Coordinates of C-alpha atoms in Angstrom, one line a residue:
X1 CA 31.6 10.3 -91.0
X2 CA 30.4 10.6 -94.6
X3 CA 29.7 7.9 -96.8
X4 CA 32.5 7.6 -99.9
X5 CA 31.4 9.4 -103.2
X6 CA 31.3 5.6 -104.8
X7 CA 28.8 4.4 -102.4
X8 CA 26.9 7.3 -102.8
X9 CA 26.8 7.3 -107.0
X10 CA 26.0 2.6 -106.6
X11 CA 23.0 3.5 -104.4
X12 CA 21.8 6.8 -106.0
X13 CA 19.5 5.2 -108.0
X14 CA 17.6 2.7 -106.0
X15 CA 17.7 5.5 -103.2
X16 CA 15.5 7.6 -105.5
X17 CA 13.6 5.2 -107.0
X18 CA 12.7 4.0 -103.5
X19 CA 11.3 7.3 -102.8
X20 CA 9.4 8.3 -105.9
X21 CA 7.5 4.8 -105.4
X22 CA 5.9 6.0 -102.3
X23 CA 4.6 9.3 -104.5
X24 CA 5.6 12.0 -106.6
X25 CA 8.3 14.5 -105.3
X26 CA 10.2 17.5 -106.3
X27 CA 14.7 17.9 -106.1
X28 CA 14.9 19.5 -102.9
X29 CA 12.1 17.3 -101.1
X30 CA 13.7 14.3 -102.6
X31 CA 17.2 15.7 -101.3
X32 CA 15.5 16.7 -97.7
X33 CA 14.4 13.0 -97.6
X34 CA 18.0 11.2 -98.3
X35 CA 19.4 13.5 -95.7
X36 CA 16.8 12.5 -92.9
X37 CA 16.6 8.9 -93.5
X38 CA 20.6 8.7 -93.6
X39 CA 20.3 11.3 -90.5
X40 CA 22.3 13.6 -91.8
X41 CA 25.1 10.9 -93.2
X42 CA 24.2 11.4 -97.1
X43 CA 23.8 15.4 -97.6
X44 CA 23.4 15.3 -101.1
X45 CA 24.1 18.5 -103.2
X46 CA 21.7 19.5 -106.2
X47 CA 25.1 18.8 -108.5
X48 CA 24.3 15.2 -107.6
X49 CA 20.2 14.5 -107.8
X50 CA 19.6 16.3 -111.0
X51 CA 21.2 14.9 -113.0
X52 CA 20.7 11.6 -111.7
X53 CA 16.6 12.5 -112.2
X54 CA 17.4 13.3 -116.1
X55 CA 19.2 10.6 -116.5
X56 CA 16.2 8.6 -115.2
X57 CA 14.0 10.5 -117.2
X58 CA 16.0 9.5 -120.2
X59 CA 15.8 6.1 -119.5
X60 CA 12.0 6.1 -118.8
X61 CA 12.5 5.8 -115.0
X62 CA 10.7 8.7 -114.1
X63 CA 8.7 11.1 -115.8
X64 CA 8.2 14.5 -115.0
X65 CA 5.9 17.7 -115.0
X66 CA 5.8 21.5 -113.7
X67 CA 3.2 22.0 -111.4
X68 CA 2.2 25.2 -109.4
X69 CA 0.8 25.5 -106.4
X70 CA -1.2 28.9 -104.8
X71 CA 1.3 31.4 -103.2
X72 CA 4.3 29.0 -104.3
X73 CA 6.4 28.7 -107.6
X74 CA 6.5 26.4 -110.5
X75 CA 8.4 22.6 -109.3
X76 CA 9.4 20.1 -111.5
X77 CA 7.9 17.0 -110.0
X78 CA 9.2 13.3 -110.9
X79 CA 6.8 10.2 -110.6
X80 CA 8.1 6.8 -111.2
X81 CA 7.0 5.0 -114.4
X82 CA 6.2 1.0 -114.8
X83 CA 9.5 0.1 -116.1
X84 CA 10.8 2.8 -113.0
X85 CA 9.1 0.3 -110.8
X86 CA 10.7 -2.6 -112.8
X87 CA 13.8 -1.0 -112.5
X88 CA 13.6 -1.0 -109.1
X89 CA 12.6 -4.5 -108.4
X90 CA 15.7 -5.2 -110.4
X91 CA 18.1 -2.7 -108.2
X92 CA 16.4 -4.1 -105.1
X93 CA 18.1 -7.9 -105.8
X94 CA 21.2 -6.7 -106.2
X95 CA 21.3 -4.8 -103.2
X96 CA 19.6 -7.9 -101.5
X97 CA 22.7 -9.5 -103.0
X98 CA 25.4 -7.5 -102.1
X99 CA 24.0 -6.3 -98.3
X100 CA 23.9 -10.4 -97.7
X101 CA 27.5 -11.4 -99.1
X102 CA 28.9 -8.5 -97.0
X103 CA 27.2 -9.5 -93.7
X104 CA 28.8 -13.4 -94.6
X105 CA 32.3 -11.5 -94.7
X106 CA 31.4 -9.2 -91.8
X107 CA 29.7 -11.8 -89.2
X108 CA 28.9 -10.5 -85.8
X109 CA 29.0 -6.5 -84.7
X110 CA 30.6 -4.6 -87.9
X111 CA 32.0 -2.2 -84.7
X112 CA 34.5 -5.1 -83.3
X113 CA 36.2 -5.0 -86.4
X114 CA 38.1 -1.9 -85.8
X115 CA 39.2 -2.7 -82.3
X116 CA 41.0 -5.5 -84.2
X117 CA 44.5 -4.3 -85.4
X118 CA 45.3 -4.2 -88.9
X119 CA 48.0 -6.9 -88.5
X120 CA 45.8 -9.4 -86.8
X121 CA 43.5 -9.5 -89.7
X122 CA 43.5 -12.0 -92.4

């Protein structure tokens, strides 16, 4: 199963956010670290996060800088800025929000829902 593209693109943001407030990271770690805390369910392409980080950047989300490490090549990292964390805060209601109103509609095990057939639901 993969999650719908407008799931993804709703949650893109606070998904990254999330992550750059634990510490700095670069596109493909950031990518590696969607696709193992959704194991494997959100495989993210590059097409997806970088623009997303500009458009962070442009917002004053994130800032960025190249850095080099010995025997490696140049990365772009992205930290999350004050208003990032802000931001974020902000994001993190609305989830709160939506992730409580859905468990109203969905009482119980989401997973007994399908053995119900469609013409016995409301």
């Amino acid at each position: 199963m993969r999650v719908t593209k407008d799931l993804v693109a709703a949650s893109a943001t606070p998904m990254v956010l999330g992550i750059l407030a634990d510490g700095e990271s670069y596109g493909y770690a950031i990518l590696r670290r969607i696709n193992e805390l959704s194991d494997g369910e959100l495989d993210w392409t590059e097409g997806l996060l970088y623009p997303l980080l500009h458009r962070l950047e442009r917002l004053g989300y994130v800032k960025s800088s190249w850095q080099s490490a010995a025997g490696e090549r140049r990365r772009k990292y992205y930290r999350i800025t004050s208003s990032g964390l802000a931001e974020l805060a902000e994001q993190r209601r609305q989830w709160d929000t939506v992730v409580s109103t859905l468990k109203e509609i969905w009482p119980g095990d989401v997973r007994r829902l399908a053995a119900i057939p469609l013409e016995g639901r409301a």
